[in-house]
Short mmCIF file of C-alpha atoms and ligand atoms in Angstrom, two decimals:
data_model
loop_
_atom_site.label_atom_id
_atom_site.label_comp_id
_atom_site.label_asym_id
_atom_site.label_seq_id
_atom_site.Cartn_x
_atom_site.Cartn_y
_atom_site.Cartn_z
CA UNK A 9 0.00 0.00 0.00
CA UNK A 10 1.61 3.54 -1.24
CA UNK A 11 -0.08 6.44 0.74
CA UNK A 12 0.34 9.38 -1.74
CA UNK A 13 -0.05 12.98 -0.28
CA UNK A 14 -1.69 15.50 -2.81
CA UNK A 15 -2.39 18.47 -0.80
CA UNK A 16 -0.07 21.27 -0.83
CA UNK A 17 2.00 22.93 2.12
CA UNK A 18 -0.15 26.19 4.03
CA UNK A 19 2.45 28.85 4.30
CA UNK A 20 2.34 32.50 3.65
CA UNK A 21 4.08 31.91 0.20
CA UNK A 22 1.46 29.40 -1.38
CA UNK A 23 -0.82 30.53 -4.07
CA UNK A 24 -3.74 32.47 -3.20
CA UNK A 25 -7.09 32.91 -5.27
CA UNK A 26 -7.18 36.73 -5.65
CA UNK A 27 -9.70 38.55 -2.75
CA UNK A 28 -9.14 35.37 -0.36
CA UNK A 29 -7.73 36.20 2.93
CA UNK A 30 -3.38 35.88 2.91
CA UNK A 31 -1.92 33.43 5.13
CA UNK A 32 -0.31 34.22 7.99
CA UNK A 33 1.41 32.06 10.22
CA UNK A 34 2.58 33.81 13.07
CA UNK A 35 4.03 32.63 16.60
CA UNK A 36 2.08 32.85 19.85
CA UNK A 37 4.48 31.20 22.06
CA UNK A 38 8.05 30.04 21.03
CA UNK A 39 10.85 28.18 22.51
CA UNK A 40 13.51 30.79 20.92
CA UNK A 41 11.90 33.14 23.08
CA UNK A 42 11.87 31.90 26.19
CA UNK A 43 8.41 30.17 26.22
CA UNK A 44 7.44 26.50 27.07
CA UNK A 45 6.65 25.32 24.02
CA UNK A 46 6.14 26.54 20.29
CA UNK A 47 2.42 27.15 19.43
CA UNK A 48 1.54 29.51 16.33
CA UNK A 49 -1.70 31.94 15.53
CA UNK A 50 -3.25 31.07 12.06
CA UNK A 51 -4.71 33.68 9.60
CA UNK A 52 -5.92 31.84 6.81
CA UNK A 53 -9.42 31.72 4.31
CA UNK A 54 -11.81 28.67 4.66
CA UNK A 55 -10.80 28.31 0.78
CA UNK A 56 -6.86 28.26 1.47
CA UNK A 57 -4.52 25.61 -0.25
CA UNK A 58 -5.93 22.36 -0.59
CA UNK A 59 -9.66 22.73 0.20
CA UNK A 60 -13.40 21.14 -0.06
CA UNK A 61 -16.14 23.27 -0.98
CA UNK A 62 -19.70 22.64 0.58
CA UNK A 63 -22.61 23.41 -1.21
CA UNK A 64 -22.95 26.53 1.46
CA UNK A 65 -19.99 28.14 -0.27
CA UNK A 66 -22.74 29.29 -3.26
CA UNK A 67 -26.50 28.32 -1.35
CA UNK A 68 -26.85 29.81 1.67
CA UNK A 69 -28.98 26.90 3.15
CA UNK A 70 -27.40 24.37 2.28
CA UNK A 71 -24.95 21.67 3.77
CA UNK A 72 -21.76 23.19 5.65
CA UNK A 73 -18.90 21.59 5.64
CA UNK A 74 -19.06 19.97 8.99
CA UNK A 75 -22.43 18.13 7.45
CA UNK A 76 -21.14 16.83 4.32
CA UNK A 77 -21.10 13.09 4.60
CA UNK A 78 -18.20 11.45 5.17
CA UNK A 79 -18.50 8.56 3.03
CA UNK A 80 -18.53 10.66 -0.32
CA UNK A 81 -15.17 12.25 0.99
CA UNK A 82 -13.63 8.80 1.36
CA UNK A 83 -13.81 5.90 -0.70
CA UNK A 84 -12.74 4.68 -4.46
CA UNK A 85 -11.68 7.20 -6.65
CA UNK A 86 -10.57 7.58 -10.21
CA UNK A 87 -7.96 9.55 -11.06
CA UNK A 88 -8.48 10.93 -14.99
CA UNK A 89 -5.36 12.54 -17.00
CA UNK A 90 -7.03 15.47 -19.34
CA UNK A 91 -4.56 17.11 -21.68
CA UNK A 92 -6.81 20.09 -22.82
CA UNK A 93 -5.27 23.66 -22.72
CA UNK A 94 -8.45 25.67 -22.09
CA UNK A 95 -11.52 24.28 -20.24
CA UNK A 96 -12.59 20.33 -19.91
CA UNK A 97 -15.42 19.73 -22.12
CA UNK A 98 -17.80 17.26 -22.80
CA UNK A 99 -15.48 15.37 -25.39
CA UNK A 100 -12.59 15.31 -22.93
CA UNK A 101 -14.72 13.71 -20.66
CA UNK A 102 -15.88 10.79 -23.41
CA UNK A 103 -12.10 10.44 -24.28
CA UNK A 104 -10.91 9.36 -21.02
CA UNK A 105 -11.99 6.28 -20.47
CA UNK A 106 -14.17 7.01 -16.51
CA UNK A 107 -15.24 3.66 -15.52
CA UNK A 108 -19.01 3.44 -15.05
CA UNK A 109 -20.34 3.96 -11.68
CA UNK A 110 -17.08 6.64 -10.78
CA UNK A 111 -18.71 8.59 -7.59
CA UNK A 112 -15.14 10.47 -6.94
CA UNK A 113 -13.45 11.88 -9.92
CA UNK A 114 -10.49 13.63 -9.69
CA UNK A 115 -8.86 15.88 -12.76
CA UNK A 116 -5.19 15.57 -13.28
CA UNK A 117 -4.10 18.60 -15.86
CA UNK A 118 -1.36 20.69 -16.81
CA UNK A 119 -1.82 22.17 -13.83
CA UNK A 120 -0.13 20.19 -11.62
CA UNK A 121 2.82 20.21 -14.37
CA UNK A 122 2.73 23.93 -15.04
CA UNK A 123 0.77 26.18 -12.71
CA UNK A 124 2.10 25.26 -9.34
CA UNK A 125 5.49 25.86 -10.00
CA UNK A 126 4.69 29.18 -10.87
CA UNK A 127 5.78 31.74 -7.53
CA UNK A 128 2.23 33.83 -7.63
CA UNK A 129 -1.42 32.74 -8.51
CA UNK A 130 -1.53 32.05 -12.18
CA UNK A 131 -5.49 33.12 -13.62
CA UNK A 132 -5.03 31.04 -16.63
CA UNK A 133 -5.19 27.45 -14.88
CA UNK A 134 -7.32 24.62 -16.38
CA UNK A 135 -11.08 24.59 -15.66
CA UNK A 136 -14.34 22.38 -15.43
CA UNK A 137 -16.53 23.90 -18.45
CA UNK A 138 -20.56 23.95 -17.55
CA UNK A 139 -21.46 21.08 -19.77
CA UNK A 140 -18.77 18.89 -18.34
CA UNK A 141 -20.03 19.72 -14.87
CA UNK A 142 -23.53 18.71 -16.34
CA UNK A 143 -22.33 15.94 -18.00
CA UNK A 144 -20.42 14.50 -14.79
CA UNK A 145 -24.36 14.80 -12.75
CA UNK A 146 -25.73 13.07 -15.33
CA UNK A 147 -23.47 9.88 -14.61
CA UNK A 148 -24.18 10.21 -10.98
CA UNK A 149 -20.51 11.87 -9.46
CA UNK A 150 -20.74 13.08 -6.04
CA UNK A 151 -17.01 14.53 -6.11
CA UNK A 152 -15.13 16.22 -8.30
CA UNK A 153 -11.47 17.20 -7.82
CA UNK A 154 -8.87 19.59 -9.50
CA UNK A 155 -5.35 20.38 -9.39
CA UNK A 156 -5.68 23.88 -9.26
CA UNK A 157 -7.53 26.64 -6.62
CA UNK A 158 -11.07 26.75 -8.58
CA UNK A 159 -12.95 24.15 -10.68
CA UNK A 160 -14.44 26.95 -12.44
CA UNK A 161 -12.51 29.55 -14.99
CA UNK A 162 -11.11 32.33 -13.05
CA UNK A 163 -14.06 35.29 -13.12
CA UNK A 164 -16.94 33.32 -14.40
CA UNK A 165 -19.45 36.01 -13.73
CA UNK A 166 -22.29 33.35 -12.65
CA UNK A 167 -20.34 31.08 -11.07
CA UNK A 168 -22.47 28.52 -12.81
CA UNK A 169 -20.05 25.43 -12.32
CA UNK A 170 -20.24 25.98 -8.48
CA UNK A 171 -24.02 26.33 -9.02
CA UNK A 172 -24.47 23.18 -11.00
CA UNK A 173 -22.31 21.28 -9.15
CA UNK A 174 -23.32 22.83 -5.28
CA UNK A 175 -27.25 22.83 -6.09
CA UNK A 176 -27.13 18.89 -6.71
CA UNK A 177 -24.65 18.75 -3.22
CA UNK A 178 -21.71 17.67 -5.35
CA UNK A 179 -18.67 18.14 -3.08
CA UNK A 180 -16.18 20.07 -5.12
CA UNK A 181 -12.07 19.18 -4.06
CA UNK A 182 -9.94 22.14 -5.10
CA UNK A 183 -6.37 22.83 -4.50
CA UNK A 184 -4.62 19.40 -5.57
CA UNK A 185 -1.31 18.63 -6.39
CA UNK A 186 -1.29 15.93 -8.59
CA UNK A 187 2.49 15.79 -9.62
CA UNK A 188 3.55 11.94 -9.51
CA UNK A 189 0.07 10.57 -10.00
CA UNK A 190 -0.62 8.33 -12.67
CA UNK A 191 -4.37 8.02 -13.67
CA UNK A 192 -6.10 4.97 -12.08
CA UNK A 193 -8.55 4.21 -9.13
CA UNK A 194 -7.20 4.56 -5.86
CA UNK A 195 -8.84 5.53 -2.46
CA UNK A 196 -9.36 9.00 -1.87
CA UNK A 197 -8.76 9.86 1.96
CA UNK A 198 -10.18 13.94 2.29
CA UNK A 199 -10.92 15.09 5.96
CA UNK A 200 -11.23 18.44 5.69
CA UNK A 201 -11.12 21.03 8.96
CA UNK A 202 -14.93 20.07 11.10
CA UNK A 203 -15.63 24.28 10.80
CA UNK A 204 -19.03 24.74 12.27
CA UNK A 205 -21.67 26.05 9.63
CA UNK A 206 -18.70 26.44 7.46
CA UNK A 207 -18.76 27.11 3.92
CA UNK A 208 -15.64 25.07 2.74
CA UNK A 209 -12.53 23.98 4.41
CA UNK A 210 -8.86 23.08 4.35
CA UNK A 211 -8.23 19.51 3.70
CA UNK A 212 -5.04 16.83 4.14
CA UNK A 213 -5.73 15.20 0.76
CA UNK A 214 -4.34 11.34 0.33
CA UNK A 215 -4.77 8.65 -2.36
CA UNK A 216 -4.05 5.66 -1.08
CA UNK A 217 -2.52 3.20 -3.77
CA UNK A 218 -3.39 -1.31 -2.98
ZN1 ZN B 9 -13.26 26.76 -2.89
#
């Protein structure tokens, strides 16, 4: 068994969707100084690094993240390689080869290659189109993952992905690193932070490899 970590570090370097919060990670006690121990204050958004969205992100009534159920975040996944260089569409989706019955997809594009080695936020990162998110309901997905901070193209003025997707209580997996991961099914391990009526959360992401 190969336990395969693809969430990336939280530091006040990482990438960070333009208007979110910045990261700070600052020391409230520290053995350098004299203190007992070394404990730190975190400043960070609920959409920072590696991170679920809950359908409350978009619907105010709906589920928080603390609510979503626990065995859509874990369980078989399938990990699907798409090449495009603009938005996945509905023939990317018929091209590679999603076994039938996939609950978890996960989106491995040049993203993980490209974008994150970039040092700032890079707007031009591979998307989920509309009819691919419509197209993924139809066959009955109840997570969808990508290797970048949004599933949706950087200032879509509806937000109509996240709509789709939230309205239908899709859990959406953002912020993935997917460097070193070959497509395949695996078992997708995502626990993100219990925030009470939160709207998304932080997430250690793992696929675990039999
Ligand atoms: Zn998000």
């Amino acid at each position: 068994m190969r336990v395969i970590d693809i969430s990336v570090a939280i530091s006040s370097s990482m990438h960070i969707y333009p208007g979110d919060p910045a990261v700070e990670v600052q020391p409230a006690s520290a053995i350098s100084k004299g203190d007992s121990n070394n404990s730190s204050r975190l400043v960070m958004g609920s959409h920072t690094g590696t991170h679920v969205d809950s359908p409350r992100h978009f619907i105010q009534d709906m589920l928080s993240v603390d609510k979503l159920p626990l065995d859509v975040l874990v369980g078989k996944a399938y990990v699907a390689e798409i090449l495009t260089t603009t938005q996945i569409g509905v023939k990317d989706l018929e091209k590679a080869a999603i076994p039938p019955g996939t609950k978890r997809i996960i989106f491995k594009t040049v993203n993980s290659k490209l974008i994150w080695k970039a040092k700032d936020f890079q707007p031009d990162y591979i998307s989920l189109s509309v009819d691919g998110a419509k197209w993924l309901l139809q066959m009955g997905v109840r997570l969808i993952g990508i290797d970048y901070l949004s599933i949706e193209q950087f200032k879509s003025p509806q937000h109509e992905v996240h709509h789709v997707l939230l309205e239908a209580n899709v859990v959406i997996l953002e912020g993935l690193n997917l460097t070193g991961v070959s497509p395949g099914e695996y078992t997708l391990c995502c626990l993100p932070l219990k925030i009470s009526g939160g709207d998304g959360a932080p997430a250690r992401t793992v696929l675990i490899e039999e």
